[in-house]
Coordinates of C-alpha atoms in Angstrom, one line a residue:
X1 CA 110.3 -8.3 104.6
X2 CA 107.7 -9.6 104.7
X3 CA 105.6 -6.9 103.4
X4 CA 107.6 -6.4 100.6
X5 CA 107.2 -10.2 99.7
X6 CA 103.7 -10.1 99.8
X7 CA 103.5 -7.4 98.2
X8 CA 105.2 -9.3 95.5
X9 CA 102.5 -12.4 96.1
X10 CA 99.8 -9.3 95.2
X11 CA 101.6 -8.4 92.4
X12 CA 101.7 -11.9 91.0
X13 CA 98.5 -12.3 91.7
X14 CA 97.1 -10.1 89.8
X15 CA 98.6 -11.2 87.3
X16 CA 97.5 -14.5 87.4
X17 CA 94.5 -13.5 87.4
X18 CA 94.3 -11.1 83.8
X19 CA 95.5 -14.4 82.0
X20 CA 92.5 -16.8 80.8
X21 CA 92.1 -19.9 82.4
X22 CA 94.2 -22.4 81.3
X23 CA 92.3 -25.2 79.3
X24 CA 89.4 -22.1 78.3
X25 CA 89.6 -20.2 74.8
X26 CA 87.9 -17.2 74.2
X27 CA 85.6 -17.0 71.6
X28 CA 86.5 -14.8 68.6
X29 CA 84.7 -12.1 66.9
X30 CA 81.2 -13.2 66.2
X31 CA 80.3 -12.3 62.7
X32 CA 76.5 -11.5 62.1
X33 CA 75.9 -13.1 58.3
X34 CA 74.7 -10.2 56.3
X35 CA 71.6 -12.0 54.7
X36 CA 71.0 -10.2 50.6
X37 CA 68.2 -10.1 50.1
X38 CA 68.0 -11.0 46.4
X39 CA 66.3 -7.9 44.2
X40 CA 62.9 -8.7 43.2
X41 CA 62.9 -8.0 39.5
X42 CA 59.5 -7.1 38.5
X43 CA 58.6 -8.5 35.3
X44 CA 58.3 -6.0 32.6
X45 CA 54.4 -6.3 32.3
X46 CA 53.8 -5.1 27.7
X47 CA 50.7 -4.1 27.0
X48 CA 50.0 -4.8 23.9
X49 CA 48.9 -2.5 21.7
X50 CA 45.6 -2.0 21.5
X51 CA 44.7 -2.0 17.1
X52 CA 41.7 0.4 17.2
X53 CA 40.6 -1.0 14.0
X54 CA 39.5 2.3 11.8
X55 CA 36.6 1.7 9.4
X56 CA 36.1 3.0 5.9
X57 CA 33.6 5.4 5.8
X58 CA 32.8 5.1 1.8
X59 CA 33.2 8.4 0.1
X60 CA 29.6 10.0 -0.7
X61 CA 29.1 10.0 -3.7
X62 CA 26.3 12.2 -4.8
X63 CA 23.4 11.5 -6.4
X64 CA 24.5 12.5 -10.8
X65 CA 20.7 14.2 -11.1
X66 CA 17.7 15.2 -8.5
X67 CA 14.4 12.9 -8.4
X68 CA 13.1 14.7 -10.7
X69 CA 15.1 14.3 -13.8
X70 CA 14.0 11.8 -16.4
X71 CA 16.6 9.9 -18.4
X72 CA 17.8 11.4 -21.7
X73 CA 15.4 14.1 -20.8
X74 CA 17.6 17.4 -21.6
X75 CA 16.7 20.5 -19.8
X76 CA 15.6 23.4 -23.2
X77 CA 13.0 20.5 -23.1
X78 CA 11.7 20.2 -20.0
X79 CA 11.9 24.0 -20.1
X80 CA 9.1 24.3 -23.7
X81 CA 7.2 21.2 -22.5
X82 CA 6.6 23.4 -18.8
X83 CA 5.6 26.6 -20.8
X84 CA 3.7 24.9 -23.5
X85 CA 1.4 23.9 -20.5
X86 CA 1.6 25.8 -17.5
X87 CA 1.7 29.9 -19.6
X88 CA -1.2 30.1 -21.2
X89 CA -4.7 28.3 -20.6
X90 CA -6.7 26.7 -24.0
X91 CA -9.9 28.7 -22.2
X92 CA -10.0 32.3 -20.3
X93 CA -9.8 35.4 -20.7
X94 CA -6.9 36.0 -17.8
X95 CA -3.4 37.3 -18.0
X96 CA -2.5 33.3 -18.4
X97 CA 1.0 33.6 -19.4
X98 CA 1.8 33.2 -15.6
X99 CA 1.7 30.9 -13.0
X100 CA -2.0 29.7 -11.5
X101 CA -2.2 26.8 -9.6
X102 CA -4.2 25.8 -5.9
X103 CA -2.3 26.6 -2.8
X104 CA -4.7 25.6 -0.5
X105 CA -6.2 21.9 -0.3
X106 CA -9.3 20.9 -3.1
X107 CA -12.9 20.0 -1.7
X108 CA -14.7 18.4 -4.0
X109 CA -18.0 17.1 -4.8
X110 CA -19.9 14.7 -7.3
X111 CA -23.4 15.5 -8.9
X112 CA -24.9 13.5 -11.5
X113 CA -24.8 9.9 -12.6
X114 CA -21.0 9.0 -12.8
X115 CA -20.5 4.6 -13.3
X116 CA -18.6 2.6 -10.7
X117 CA -15.5 2.6 -12.6
X118 CA -15.4 6.7 -12.8
X119 CA -15.5 6.4 -9.2
X120 CA -12.4 4.8 -9.3
X121 CA -10.7 6.0 -11.4
X122 CA -10.8 9.5 -10.0
X123 CA -10.4 8.2 -6.3
X124 CA -7.1 6.4 -7.6
X125 CA -5.5 9.8 -9.4
X126 CA -6.6 11.7 -6.4
X127 CA -4.3 9.3 -4.7
X128 CA -1.4 9.9 -6.9
X129 CA -2.1 13.0 -6.4
X130 CA -1.7 13.7 -3.1
X131 CA 1.4 12.2 -3.2
X132 CA 3.6 14.7 -5.0
X133 CA 5.4 17.1 -2.6
X134 CA 4.1 20.2 -2.6
X135 CA 0.7 19.2 -3.9
X136 CA -1.9 21.0 -0.8
X137 CA -3.9 17.9 -1.1
X138 CA -7.4 17.1 -2.5
X139 CA -10.9 15.2 -0.9
X140 CA -14.2 15.1 -0.9
X141 CA -16.1 17.9 1.3
X142 CA -17.7 16.6 3.7
X143 CA -21.2 17.6 6.0
X144 CA -21.5 21.4 5.7
X145 CA -17.8 22.1 4.0
X146 CA -18.3 24.4 0.9
X147 CA -16.7 22.3 -2.4
X148 CA -14.2 24.2 -4.0
X149 CA -14.5 21.9 -6.8
X150 CA -17.5 20.6 -8.6
X151 CA -17.4 17.8 -10.7
X152 CA -20.9 16.8 -12.4
X153 CA -21.6 13.6 -15.0
X154 CA -24.2 14.8 -17.3
X155 CA -26.4 13.4 -20.5
X156 CA -25.4 15.2 -23.5
X157 CA -27.6 17.9 -23.7
X158 CA -27.1 18.9 -20.1
X159 CA -23.5 19.1 -20.4
X160 CA -23.7 21.4 -23.4
X161 CA -26.4 23.5 -21.4
X162 CA -23.9 23.8 -18.9
X163 CA -20.6 24.2 -20.3
X164 CA -21.1 25.9 -23.3
X165 CA -19.5 29.0 -22.5
X166 CA -16.3 26.9 -22.3
X167 CA -16.1 24.3 -24.8
X168 CA -17.8 23.9 -28.6
X169 CA -20.6 21.5 -29.1
X170 CA -18.4 18.3 -29.7
X171 CA -16.3 18.5 -26.6
X172 CA -16.7 14.9 -24.4
X173 CA -15.3 17.3 -21.1
X174 CA -14.8 20.7 -19.9
X175 CA -13.5 22.7 -17.3
X176 CA -13.2 26.2 -16.0
X177 CA -11.9 27.8 -12.8
X178 CA -12.0 31.1 -11.4
X179 CA -8.3 32.7 -9.7
X180 CA -7.3 35.7 -8.0
X181 CA -6.3 38.4 -10.2
X182 CA -3.5 39.4 -7.8
X183 CA -1.6 36.2 -6.8
X184 CA -3.3 34.2 -9.7
X185 CA -4.4 31.7 -6.7
X186 CA -7.1 29.2 -8.1
X187 CA -9.6 29.2 -5.8
X188 CA -12.5 27.6 -7.4
X189 CA -12.7 25.6 -10.4
X190 CA -16.2 22.7 -12.0
X191 CA -15.3 20.0 -14.3
X192 CA -18.3 18.4 -16.7
X193 CA -18.3 15.0 -17.9
X194 CA -20.2 13.6 -20.9
X195 CA -22.3 10.4 -19.5
X196 CA -22.8 8.8 -23.2
X197 CA -19.2 8.3 -24.2
X198 CA -18.0 4.7 -24.2
X199 CA -15.9 4.4 -20.8
X200 CA -13.2 3.7 -22.3
X201 CA -12.5 7.3 -23.8
X202 CA -14.1 8.5 -20.6
X203 CA -11.4 7.2 -18.2
X204 CA -9.2 9.4 -20.3
X205 CA -11.1 12.2 -19.9
X206 CA -11.6 11.9 -16.7
X207 CA -7.3 12.0 -15.7
X208 CA -7.3 15.2 -18.7
X209 CA -10.2 17.2 -17.2
X210 CA -8.5 17.0 -13.4
X211 CA -5.0 17.8 -14.8
X212 CA -6.3 20.2 -16.7
X213 CA -8.0 22.0 -13.7
X214 CA -4.8 22.3 -12.0
X215 CA -3.9 25.1 -13.8
X216 CA -2.1 22.6 -17.1
X217 CA -3.3 22.7 -20.3
X218 CA -3.2 20.9 -23.5
X219 CA -1.2 20.1 -25.3
X220 CA 0.6 19.6 -28.7
X221 CA 3.9 18.8 -28.5
X222 CA 3.6 15.3 -27.2
X223 CA 0.7 12.1 -28.6
X224 CA 1.9 10.1 -25.0
X225 CA 0.5 13.5 -22.5
X226 CA -2.7 12.7 -21.1
X227 CA -3.4 16.4 -22.0
X228 CA -2.9 15.7 -26.1
X229 CA -5.4 18.0 -27.6
X230 CA -6.5 15.4 -30.1
X231 CA -6.5 11.9 -28.3
X232 CA -8.5 10.6 -26.1
X233 CA -6.8 7.3 -25.6
X234 CA -3.6 7.8 -23.5
X235 CA -4.7 6.1 -19.6
X236 CA -2.2 7.6 -17.7
X237 CA -0.2 10.6 -17.4
X238 CA 3.4 10.4 -18.9
X239 CA 6.3 11.0 -17.8
X240 CA 6.7 14.8 -18.7
X241 CA 2.9 15.0 -17.6
X242 CA 4.0 13.9 -13.8
X243 CA 6.9 15.8 -14.1
X244 CA 5.6 19.4 -15.2
X245 CA 2.5 18.7 -12.3
X246 CA 6.1 17.9 -9.6
X247 CA 7.2 21.0 -11.5
X248 CA 4.3 23.5 -10.8
X249 CA 3.2 22.3 -7.8
X250 CA 7.4 22.6 -6.1
X251 CA 7.1 25.1 -3.0
X252 CA 10.3 26.9 -5.0
X253 CA 7.7 27.5 -8.2
X254 CA 5.0 30.1 -7.3
X255 CA 2.1 31.8 -8.1
X256 CA 1.9 34.7 -10.7
X257 CA 6.0 34.0 -11.7
X258 CA 6.6 34.2 -15.3
X259 CA 8.1 32.0 -18.0
X260 CA 11.9 33.6 -17.3
X261 CA 11.2 32.8 -13.1
X262 CA 10.1 29.7 -13.4
X263 CA 13.2 28.2 -15.4
X264 CA 15.7 29.9 -12.8
X265 CA 14.0 27.6 -10.4
X266 CA 13.4 24.7 -13.0
X267 CA 17.5 24.5 -14.3
X268 CA 17.8 24.3 -10.1
X269 CA 15.7 21.8 -9.4
X270 CA 15.7 19.4 -12.6
X271 CA 19.2 18.3 -12.4

């Protein structure tokens, strides 16, 4: 009986132990708050479009004419004047129906009694000639260099004695040149001037004979030309004179060409 009572008491005590002590509150489950990290919105960076400026290159307008072109002068007139003074010579026995010109630099010497003005006129003209594209150049022979062009200033008697086989008795100046038969290349020349002529006329003759020496004859077609047959009043080359000289010494115009071959080249060069 005592054992049974003890067992009951034990059971009661164990049951009480399972209950909460009076006044003790069991805390509810601890809820760990969830921290919500807001989404970081990366602002869109708007890269402004880089506008590359467009450079408008103006259309290249081809020149209307070549540098040789003379305003108002038609091709036929150029060809006519070229043939007139290049395709024949005033004096000589050779075949002058083909181009003759210098291919190598001209070395000159001066003989006789030129005036200071004579020398200045020649020097200025030589400087202009040396600026012509294709022209081989002209300079005074120095030292032991052999002159290929002799320029003589002579009194009337000496002039006629030296050039009687070239010109008549009333001439004030004269030129003679030599060229190779197979190529028509000019390689030697001589020019004579009379010193008894007034300086103003001699200034014209100085230029005329130099131009003749380069392979350009006198003309009857143009009164303004330095090589006009009947006048010694022009003191400078006309525009047509310079054009013919530039055409003659253009690399595409070659020694020995005939008139037809020259025309074909001029048609290409002039316009």
